[in-house]
């Protein structure tokens, strides 16, 4: 129930697990899900401007900001263009200026309130101007009344806020697994809502049985058109090379197959198998392989997994990301749905995400160790500019001696002589990874820790900085200024020092306090060479 929120995928918007769980779970009650997919007519052009200002007022915005928004919205004019001829200028009374940086935020501010009109026992999903409601029940008559009352409330809100539904494109779908059924009868603004066997929502076609057969067919035809471009670009005489063709394939074809795979990946295997020829054909075009080339050889040459493994990988990523977002609307649906709910009846199969839990269990991966994601974005007026001294990285490593590096190190140390020095490092030996923070004047404060096997050196470096920041907070009563030396002299590691300014504690899963708490301290960053006094530990 969010509108254009960063970090949300289609699986979050559709709350697909609800529909999948409610309509396909083995239940003696034979419940069904009645859903209505709305279509807003010219949503951006009909946005009520005064309603935006009213919503700002209701959110307790006062002062210059509402005045700025008001001036931004008023006195807007437009012209129509036909070839080289322009029409007269017309005043735009409503709507938000499309193309402006404030356009998405202002539209979301207005449309998000539509959720408040949804009834208590009805679920909803909103993504920008795509809106849907759905409810679960056993008896169709009770469902009709519940959904109809919700439709009336939504229609009332839409009429009061300047929007309008396009009834001809609004669709009702009755999700069920019954052979004999009765179609529902719903009305929107006095007109009957079309009842269809499927509906397209956020690019995914949902059918009554949630078999996704029609979506797979639609996806296959869409990918076949994209493959034609690969054939043209991959001409044997003047075409692109293998690397370019593979990049085009991943961009134009594989991206379409990936989109919504967490949802339609729960379809039957014989349905999903229809997409495999698309994958193989794209790899053959990119590699210039023969039609008789073995499929496994194509995977090895292109560095691409099969679509089945690709969908499973995306499902893994989705589950791991969702685990760190406990406030996500899909979190409880996914992690509180037991595999036993699907295995109670032999003909019912676990969905794609439910299968991932079995793989996590077999691999001895404990999902409970995943820390919650903390959004920490201090406002500009609270931000403290941290000094990052990268003078050592400007030297050419191949042509600079260790003595020269040490002289530059002592020069940097003299420059920040009023700062308390702290040394951090992260290293990796084979698969073993460790990080440490060294405090010369307080050796008892020095910390060292092991990271999980296989972790990157970049993670170890950030972990070392996180250890230093944790101890620095305890030393503020003894020292005012601190300078963290990152041990090592790799030019490409500059990114770790810059990244650590904002994400050092967050990326290591220990962000229990706002970043601005330690950013207020006078903490600066720099480099130290291996072999420098007190730098190697």
Coordinates of C-alpha atoms in Angstrom, one line a residue:
X1 CA 0.0 0.0 0.0
X2 CA 2.7 2.5 -1.1
X3 CA 3.1 4.7 -4.1
X4 CA 6.4 4.8 -5.9
X5 CA 8.5 4.0 -2.9
X6 CA 12.2 3.3 -3.5
X7 CA 13.3 -0.2 -2.9
X8 CA 9.9 -1.8 -3.6
X9 CA 9.5 -4.4 -6.3
X10 CA 6.4 -5.7 -8.1
X11 CA 6.2 -8.5 -5.5
X12 CA 5.7 -5.9 -2.8
X13 CA 3.1 -4.0 -4.7
X14 CA 0.9 -6.9 -5.6
X15 CA 1.1 -8.6 -2.2
X16 CA 1.1 -11.7 -4.5
X17 CA 1.6 -14.0 -1.6
X18 CA -1.8 -13.1 -0.2
X19 CA -3.6 -14.0 -3.5
X20 CA -1.5 -17.1 -3.9
X21 CA -2.0 -18.2 -0.3
X22 CA -5.7 -17.4 -0.2
X23 CA -6.7 -18.8 -3.6
X24 CA -4.5 -21.9 -3.9
X25 CA -3.9 -23.0 -0.3
X26 CA -5.6 -26.3 0.5
X27 CA -8.6 -25.3 2.6
X28 CA -11.7 -27.3 3.4
X29 CA -13.7 -24.0 3.4
X30 CA -13.0 -23.5 -0.3
X31 CA -12.5 -19.7 0.1
X32 CA -12.1 -17.4 -2.9
X33 CA -10.6 -14.0 -3.5
X34 CA -12.6 -11.3 -5.2
X35 CA -10.4 -8.5 -6.6
X36 CA -11.2 -5.3 -8.5
X37 CA -8.5 -3.5 -10.6
X38 CA -9.2 0.2 -11.0
X39 CA -8.2 2.4 -13.9
X40 CA -7.8 6.1 -13.2
X41 CA -8.6 8.3 -16.2
X42 CA -5.9 10.9 -16.8
X43 CA -4.8 10.7 -13.2
X44 CA -1.9 13.2 -13.6
X45 CA -3.8 15.8 -15.5
X46 CA -6.8 15.8 -13.2
X47 CA -4.9 16.0 -9.9
X48 CA -6.7 18.5 -7.6
X49 CA -4.2 21.2 -6.8
X50 CA -6.0 22.7 -3.9
X51 CA -6.3 19.1 -2.5
X52 CA -2.5 18.9 -2.5
X53 CA -2.2 22.1 -0.5
X54 CA -5.0 20.8 1.8
X55 CA -3.1 17.5 2.4
X56 CA 0.1 19.5 3.2
X57 CA -1.9 21.5 5.8
X58 CA -3.3 18.3 7.3
X59 CA 0.2 17.0 7.6
X60 CA 1.1 20.1 9.7
X61 CA 3.2 21.8 7.0
X62 CA 3.3 25.5 7.7
X63 CA 5.4 28.5 6.7
X64 CA 7.2 28.9 3.4
X65 CA 7.1 25.4 2.0
X66 CA 3.3 25.3 1.3
X67 CA 3.7 28.8 -0.2
X68 CA 6.5 27.6 -2.5
X69 CA 4.3 24.6 -3.6
X70 CA 1.4 26.9 -4.2
X71 CA 3.5 29.2 -6.4
X72 CA 4.9 26.2 -8.2
X73 CA 1.5 24.9 -9.1
X74 CA -0.3 28.0 -10.2
X75 CA 0.0 30.1 -13.4
X76 CA 0.7 27.0 -15.6
X77 CA 0.0 27.3 -19.3
X78 CA 0.4 24.9 -22.2
X79 CA 0.2 24.8 -26.0
X80 CA -0.5 22.0 -28.5
X81 CA 1.9 21.3 -31.3
X82 CA 1.1 19.9 -34.7
X83 CA 4.2 19.5 -36.8
X84 CA 5.6 23.1 -36.8
X85 CA 2.4 24.9 -35.8
X86 CA 1.5 25.8 -32.2
X87 CA -2.0 26.4 -30.8
X88 CA -3.1 29.2 -28.6
X89 CA -1.9 29.2 -25.0
X90 CA -4.3 27.6 -22.5
X91 CA -4.4 27.9 -18.7
X92 CA -3.9 24.6 -16.9
X93 CA -6.3 24.7 -13.9
X94 CA -5.6 21.2 -12.5
X95 CA -2.9 18.6 -12.7
X96 CA 0.7 18.4 -11.6
X97 CA 3.5 19.6 -13.9
X98 CA 4.8 16.4 -15.5
X99 CA 8.5 16.2 -16.0
X100 CA 9.3 18.4 -13.0
X101 CA 11.3 17.0 -10.0
X102 CA 8.3 17.6 -7.7
X103 CA 5.8 15.9 -9.9
X104 CA 6.0 12.3 -8.4
X105 CA 6.0 13.6 -4.8
X106 CA 3.0 15.8 -5.2
X107 CA 1.0 13.2 -7.1
X108 CA 1.9 10.6 -4.5
X109 CA 0.9 13.0 -1.7
X110 CA -2.6 13.3 -3.2
X111 CA -3.2 9.7 -4.4
X112 CA -1.9 8.0 -1.2
X113 CA -5.0 9.0 0.7
X114 CA -7.2 6.7 -1.4
X115 CA -6.0 3.9 0.9
X116 CA -7.9 5.6 3.8
X117 CA -11.2 5.0 2.0
X118 CA -10.7 1.2 1.8
X119 CA -12.9 -0.7 4.2
X120 CA -11.5 -2.6 7.2
X121 CA -12.0 -6.1 5.9
X122 CA -10.7 -5.3 2.4
X123 CA -7.0 -5.4 1.3
X124 CA -5.6 -2.9 -1.2
X125 CA -2.5 -2.4 -3.3
X126 CA -1.4 0.9 -4.7
X127 CA 1.6 1.8 -7.0
X128 CA 1.4 5.3 -8.4
X129 CA -1.9 5.3 -10.3
X130 CA -2.4 1.5 -10.3
X131 CA -4.9 0.6 -7.6
X132 CA -6.6 -2.6 -6.7
X133 CA -8.7 -4.0 -3.8
X134 CA -9.4 -7.6 -2.9
X135 CA -11.1 -9.5 -0.2
X136 CA -11.3 -13.1 1.0
X137 CA -14.4 -15.1 1.7
X138 CA -16.3 -18.3 1.4
X139 CA -19.7 -17.0 0.3
X140 CA -19.9 -15.0 -2.9
X141 CA -22.9 -12.9 -1.8
X142 CA -21.1 -11.8 1.4
X143 CA -18.0 -11.0 -0.7
X144 CA -20.0 -9.0 -3.2
X145 CA -21.5 -6.8 -0.4
X146 CA -18.1 -6.3 1.3
X147 CA -16.4 -5.3 -1.9
X148 CA -19.3 -3.2 -3.2
X149 CA -19.4 -1.1 0.0
X150 CA -15.6 -0.6 -0.4
X151 CA -16.1 0.4 -4.1
X152 CA -18.7 3.0 -3.0
X153 CA -16.3 4.4 -0.4
X154 CA -13.5 4.6 -2.9
X155 CA -15.8 6.2 -5.6
X156 CA -16.9 8.8 -3.0
X157 CA -13.2 9.7 -2.3
X158 CA -12.4 9.8 -6.0
X159 CA -15.3 12.2 -6.7
X160 CA -14.4 14.5 -3.8
X161 CA -10.7 14.7 -4.8
X162 CA -11.1 15.4 -8.5
X163 CA -10.2 12.0 -10.0
X164 CA -12.4 9.7 -12.1
X165 CA -12.4 6.0 -12.8
X166 CA -12.7 4.6 -16.3
X167 CA -15.3 1.9 -15.8
X168 CA -14.7 0.3 -19.2
X169 CA -11.1 -0.5 -18.2
X170 CA -11.8 -1.4 -14.6
X171 CA -11.8 -5.1 -14.2
X172 CA -13.2 -7.6 -11.6
X173 CA -11.6 -11.0 -11.2
X174 CA -13.0 -13.9 -9.1
X175 CA -9.9 -15.9 -8.0
X176 CA -11.0 -19.4 -7.1
X177 CA -10.4 -23.1 -7.8
X178 CA -14.0 -24.3 -8.2
X179 CA -15.4 -25.9 -11.3
X180 CA -18.9 -24.6 -10.9
X181 CA -19.2 -21.0 -9.9
X182 CA -21.3 -17.9 -10.2
X183 CA -19.9 -14.6 -11.5
X184 CA -20.1 -11.6 -9.1
X185 CA -22.1 -8.5 -9.9
X186 CA -20.5 -5.2 -8.9
X187 CA -21.2 -1.6 -9.8
X188 CA -19.0 1.4 -10.1
X189 CA -20.6 4.9 -10.4
X190 CA -23.9 3.2 -11.4
X191 CA -22.3 1.1 -14.1
X192 CA -21.6 -2.6 -14.0
X193 CA -18.0 -3.6 -13.5
X194 CA -16.8 -5.9 -16.3
X195 CA -16.0 -9.4 -14.9
X196 CA -13.1 -11.1 -16.7
X197 CA -11.1 -14.2 -16.3
X198 CA -7.8 -12.3 -16.0
X199 CA -6.4 -8.9 -15.3
X200 CA -3.1 -7.2 -16.0
X201 CA -1.7 -5.4 -12.9
X202 CA 1.8 -3.8 -13.0
X203 CA 2.7 -5.8 -16.1
X204 CA 1.7 -9.2 -14.8
X205 CA -1.4 -11.0 -16.0
X206 CA -3.3 -12.6 -13.1
X207 CA -5.8 -15.3 -14.2
X208 CA -8.6 -16.9 -12.1
X209 CA -6.6 -20.0 -11.3
X210 CA -3.3 -18.1 -10.9
X211 CA -1.8 -20.6 -13.3
X212 CA -0.1 -17.7 -15.2
X213 CA -0.4 -19.5 -18.5
X214 CA -1.6 -16.4 -20.3
X215 CA 1.1 -14.3 -18.7
X216 CA 3.8 -16.7 -19.9
X217 CA 2.4 -16.6 -23.4
X218 CA 2.3 -12.8 -23.4
X219 CA 5.9 -12.7 -22.0
X220 CA 7.1 -15.2 -24.7
X221 CA 5.6 -13.1 -27.6
X222 CA 7.1 -9.9 -26.0
X223 CA 10.6 -11.5 -25.8
X224 CA 10.4 -12.9 -29.4
X225 CA 10.1 -9.3 -30.7
X226 CA 13.1 -8.2 -28.6
X227 CA 15.1 -11.1 -30.1
X228 CA 14.7 -9.7 -33.6
X229 CA 16.9 -6.7 -32.6
X230 CA 19.6 -9.2 -31.5
X231 CA 19.4 -10.8 -34.9
X232 CA 20.0 -7.5 -36.7
X233 CA 22.7 -6.3 -34.4
X234 CA 24.4 -9.7 -34.4
X235 CA 25.0 -9.8 -38.2
X236 CA 28.0 -12.0 -39.0
X237 CA 29.6 -9.4 -41.3
X238 CA 29.2 -6.1 -39.5
X239 CA 27.5 -7.1 -36.2
X240 CA 28.5 -6.5 -32.7
X241 CA 30.9 -8.7 -30.7
X242 CA 29.9 -11.3 -28.2
X243 CA 30.2 -9.1 -25.1
X244 CA 28.0 -6.4 -26.6
X245 CA 25.4 -9.0 -27.7
X246 CA 25.3 -10.6 -24.3
X247 CA 24.8 -7.2 -22.7
X248 CA 22.0 -6.5 -25.1
X249 CA 20.4 -9.8 -24.4
X250 CA 20.5 -9.3 -20.6
X251 CA 19.1 -5.8 -21.1
X252 CA 16.4 -6.4 -23.6
X253 CA 15.3 -10.0 -23.1
X254 CA 16.5 -11.3 -19.7
X255 CA 15.2 -8.2 -17.9
X256 CA 11.7 -9.0 -19.2
X257 CA 12.0 -12.6 -18.0
X258 CA 13.2 -11.5 -14.6
X259 CA 10.4 -9.0 -14.1
X260 CA 7.8 -10.5 -11.9
X261 CA 9.5 -13.9 -11.9
X262 CA 9.0 -14.2 -8.1
X263 CA 5.3 -14.1 -8.9
X264 CA 4.8 -16.1 -12.0
X265 CA 7.6 -18.5 -11.0
X266 CA 5.0 -20.4 -8.9
X267 CA 3.4 -21.7 -12.1
X268 CA 3.5 -25.3 -13.2
X269 CA 6.9 -26.5 -14.6
X270 CA 5.4 -27.3 -18.0
X271 CA 4.1 -23.8 -18.2
X272 CA 7.5 -22.2 -17.3
X273 CA 9.3 -24.5 -19.7
X274 CA 7.8 -22.5 -22.6
X275 CA 10.2 -19.7 -21.8
X276 CA 13.4 -21.9 -22.0
X277 CA 13.6 -21.7 -25.8
X278 CA 13.6 -17.9 -25.6
X279 CA 16.6 -18.1 -23.2
X280 CA 18.4 -20.6 -25.4
X281 CA 17.7 -18.8 -28.6
X282 CA 19.0 -15.5 -27.2
X283 CA 22.2 -17.1 -26.0
X284 CA 22.8 -18.8 -29.4
X285 CA 22.4 -15.5 -31.2
X286 CA 24.8 -13.7 -28.8
X287 CA 27.4 -16.5 -28.9
X288 CA 27.0 -17.2 -32.6
X289 CA 26.4 -20.9 -31.7
X290 CA 24.8 -23.5 -33.9
X291 CA 21.3 -24.8 -33.2
X292 CA 22.8 -28.2 -32.4
X293 CA 25.1 -26.8 -29.6
X294 CA 24.4 -28.4 -26.2
X295 CA 22.4 -26.2 -23.9
X296 CA 24.8 -26.7 -21.0
X297 CA 27.7 -25.5 -23.2
X298 CA 25.7 -22.3 -23.9
X299 CA 25.3 -21.7 -20.2
X300 CA 29.1 -22.2 -19.7
X301 CA 30.1 -20.0 -22.6
X302 CA 27.8 -17.2 -21.7
X303 CA 28.1 -17.4 -17.9
X304 CA 24.3 -17.6 -17.6
X305 CA 22.3 -20.1 -15.5
X306 CA 19.2 -21.8 -16.6
X307 CA 15.9 -19.8 -16.2
X308 CA 14.9 -22.2 -13.4
X309 CA 18.1 -21.4 -11.4
X310 CA 17.8 -17.7 -12.3
X311 CA 14.3 -17.5 -10.9
X312 CA 15.4 -19.3 -7.8
X313 CA 18.3 -16.9 -7.3
X314 CA 15.9 -13.9 -7.6
X315 CA 13.6 -15.6 -5.1
X316 CA 16.5 -16.0 -2.7
X317 CA 17.4 -12.3 -3.1
X318 CA 13.8 -11.3 -2.5
X319 CA 13.5 -13.4 0.7
X320 CA 16.8 -12.1 2.1
X321 CA 15.8 -8.5 1.4
X322 CA 12.3 -9.0 2.8
X323 CA 13.7 -10.5 5.9
X324 CA 15.5 -7.2 6.7
X325 CA 12.3 -5.2 6.2
X326 CA 10.0 -6.2 9.0
X327 CA 7.6 -3.3 8.3
X328 CA 7.1 -4.4 4.7
X329 CA 3.5 -5.4 4.0
X330 CA 4.7 -8.7 2.6
X331 CA 7.0 -9.6 5.5
X332 CA 4.4 -11.4 7.7
X333 CA 2.7 -13.0 4.7
X334 CA 5.9 -14.7 3.5
X335 CA 7.5 -15.6 6.9
X336 CA 4.3 -16.6 8.6
X337 CA 3.2 -18.9 5.8
X338 CA 4.2 -22.5 6.7
X339 CA 5.2 -25.1 4.1
X340 CA 2.7 -27.4 5.8
X341 CA -0.2 -25.1 4.5
X342 CA 0.8 -26.2 0.9
X343 CA 1.7 -29.8 1.6
X344 CA -1.6 -30.7 3.3
X345 CA -3.1 -31.7 0.0
X346 CA -1.0 -33.6 -2.5
X347 CA -2.1 -31.7 -5.5
X348 CA -1.1 -28.4 -4.0
X349 CA 2.5 -27.4 -4.6
X350 CA 4.6 -24.8 -2.7
X351 CA 5.1 -21.5 -4.4
X352 CA 8.5 -20.3 -5.5
X353 CA 9.3 -18.4 -2.3
X354 CA 8.1 -21.3 -0.1
X355 CA 10.6 -23.5 -1.9
X356 CA 13.5 -21.2 -0.9
X357 CA 13.0 -22.0 2.8
X358 CA 13.8 -25.6 2.1
X359 CA 16.9 -24.7 0.2
X360 CA 18.0 -22.3 3.1
X361 CA 17.5 -25.2 5.5
X362 CA 19.5 -27.6 3.5
X363 CA 22.3 -25.1 3.2
X364 CA 22.3 -24.4 7.0
X365 CA 21.5 -20.7 6.4
X366 CA 19.9 -19.1 9.4
X367 CA 17.6 -16.3 8.3
X368 CA 17.3 -15.0 11.9
X369 CA 20.8 -13.6 11.9
X370 CA 19.8 -11.0 9.2
X371 CA 19.6 -7.6 10.8
X372 CA 16.8 -5.2 10.1
X373 CA 17.5 -2.5 7.5
X374 CA 17.8 1.0 9.0
X375 CA 17.1 4.0 6.9
X376 CA 19.4 6.7 8.1
X377 CA 19.4 9.9 6.1
X378 CA 20.1 13.0 8.2
X379 CA 18.8 16.2 6.8
X380 CA 21.4 18.6 5.2
X381 CA 21.3 21.0 8.2
X382 CA 22.4 18.2 10.5
X383 CA 25.1 16.8 8.3
X384 CA 28.7 17.1 9.3
X385 CA 31.3 17.2 6.6
X386 CA 34.0 14.6 7.3
X387 CA 37.5 15.1 6.0
X388 CA 38.9 12.3 3.9
X389 CA 42.6 12.6 3.3
X390 CA 43.6 10.5 0.2
X391 CA 47.0 12.1 -0.4
X392 CA 48.8 8.8 -0.2
X393 CA 46.6 7.4 -3.0
X394 CA 47.9 10.0 -5.4
X395 CA 51.3 8.4 -5.5
X396 CA 52.1 5.8 -8.2
X397 CA 52.4 2.6 -6.3
X398 CA 54.8 1.0 -8.8
X399 CA 57.2 3.9 -8.8
X400 CA 57.0 5.0 -5.2
X401 CA 59.2 3.4 -2.5
X402 CA 58.1 2.4 0.9
X403 CA 60.3 5.1 2.5
X404 CA 58.5 7.7 0.4
X405 CA 55.1 6.4 1.6
X406 CA 56.3 6.5 5.2
X407 CA 57.4 10.2 4.8
X408 CA 54.1 11.1 3.4
X409 CA 52.4 9.2 6.3
X410 CA 54.3 11.2 8.9
X411 CA 53.5 14.4 7.0
X412 CA 49.8 13.6 7.2
X413 CA 50.2 12.7 10.9
X414 CA 51.8 16.0 11.6
X415 CA 49.0 17.8 9.7
X416 CA 46.4 16.2 12.0
X417 CA 48.5 16.2 15.1
X418 CA 45.6 17.5 17.2
X419 CA 43.6 14.4 16.4
X420 CA 43.7 11.1 18.3
X421 CA 45.0 8.5 15.8
X422 CA 43.1 5.2 15.3
X423 CA 44.2 2.5 12.9
X424 CA 41.8 0.1 11.2
X425 CA 42.4 -2.8 8.7
X426 CA 40.6 -5.6 7.1
X427 CA 42.3 -8.6 5.5
X428 CA 41.4 -11.9 3.8
X429 CA 43.5 -15.1 3.8
X430 CA 42.0 -17.7 1.5
X431 CA 38.3 -17.8 2.7
X432 CA 39.0 -16.5 6.2
X433 CA 38.2 -12.8 6.7
X434 CA 39.0 -10.6 9.7
X435 CA 38.9 -6.9 10.7
X436 CA 40.5 -4.9 13.5
X437 CA 40.7 -1.4 15.1
X438 CA 43.9 -0.4 17.0
X439 CA 44.0 2.5 19.6
X440 CA 47.7 3.3 20.3
X441 CA 47.1 5.3 23.5
X442 CA 44.3 2.9 24.7
X443 CA 45.4 -0.6 23.8
X444 CA 42.6 -2.1 25.9
X445 CA 40.1 -0.4 23.5
X446 CA 41.6 -2.3 20.5
X447 CA 39.2 -4.7 18.9
X448 CA 39.5 -7.6 16.4
X449 CA 36.8 -9.8 15.0
X450 CA 36.2 -12.5 12.4
X451 CA 33.7 -12.2 9.6
X452 CA 31.9 -15.0 7.9
X453 CA 34.0 -17.1 5.6
X454 CA 33.9 -15.8 2.0
X455 CA 33.1 -12.2 2.9
X456 CA 34.8 -9.6 0.8
X457 CA 37.7 -7.4 1.8
X458 CA 35.5 -4.4 1.3
X459 CA 33.2 -5.7 4.0
X460 CA 36.1 -6.3 6.3
X461 CA 37.4 -2.7 5.8
X462 CA 34.0 -1.3 6.7
X463 CA 33.7 -3.6 9.7
X464 CA 37.1 -2.3 11.0
X465 CA 35.8 1.3 10.6
X466 CA 32.6 0.3 12.4
X467 CA 34.6 -1.2 15.3
X468 CA 36.6 2.1 15.6
X469 CA 33.5 4.2 15.5
X470 CA 31.9 2.2 18.3
X471 CA 34.9 2.7 20.6
X472 CA 35.4 6.3 19.6
X473 CA 32.0 7.1 21.2
X474 CA 33.3 5.8 24.5
X475 CA 36.5 8.0 24.3
X476 CA 34.8 11.3 23.7
X477 CA 35.3 12.4 27.3
X478 CA 39.1 11.9 26.8
X479 CA 39.6 13.2 23.3
X480 CA 37.7 15.7 21.1
X481 CA 39.1 15.0 17.6
X482 CA 39.8 11.6 16.0
X483 CA 41.5 10.6 12.8
X484 CA 40.9 7.0 11.5
X485 CA 43.8 5.7 9.4
X486 CA 42.8 2.9 7.0
X487 CA 45.8 0.7 6.6
X488 CA 46.7 -0.2 3.0
X489 CA 47.6 1.5 -0.2
X490 CA 45.3 0.3 -3.0
X491 CA 44.1 3.2 -5.1
X492 CA 40.8 1.5 -6.0
X493 CA 39.9 1.2 -2.3
X494 CA 39.2 5.0 -2.1
X495 CA 35.5 4.1 -2.5
X496 CA 35.5 2.2 0.9
X497 CA 36.6 5.4 2.7
X498 CA 34.0 7.5 1.0
X499 CA 31.3 4.9 1.5
X500 CA 32.1 4.5 5.2
X501 CA 31.1 8.1 5.9
X502 CA 27.5 7.2 5.6
X503 CA 27.2 3.4 5.5
X504 CA 30.0 2.0 7.6
X505 CA 27.8 0.9 10.5
X506 CA 24.7 0.2 8.4
X507 CA 26.4 -2.2 6.0
X508 CA 27.8 -4.3 8.8
X509 CA 24.4 -4.7 10.4
X510 CA 25.2 -2.8 13.6
X511 CA 23.3 0.4 13.0
X512 CA 21.5 0.5 16.3
X513 CA 21.8 4.3 16.6
X514 CA 21.4 7.1 14.0
X515 CA 24.5 7.8 11.9
X516 CA 24.2 11.5 12.8
X517 CA 25.1 10.7 16.4
X518 CA 28.7 9.8 15.6
X519 CA 28.8 12.2 12.6
X520 CA 28.6 15.1 15.0
X521 CA 32.0 14.1 16.4
X522 CA 35.1 15.4 14.8
X523 CA 36.0 12.2 13.1
X524 CA 38.2 12.4 10.0
X525 CA 39.6 9.7 7.7
X526 CA 42.9 9.0 6.0
X527 CA 45.4 6.4 4.8
X528 CA 48.3 4.7 6.4
X529 CA 50.9 2.5 4.7
X530 CA 51.6 -1.1 5.7
X531 CA 54.8 -1.0 7.7
X532 CA 54.2 2.4 9.2
X533 CA 54.7 2.6 12.9
X534 CA 51.7 1.2 14.8
X535 CA 49.9 0.7 11.5
X536 CA 50.3 -3.0 11.0
X537 CA 48.6 -5.3 13.5

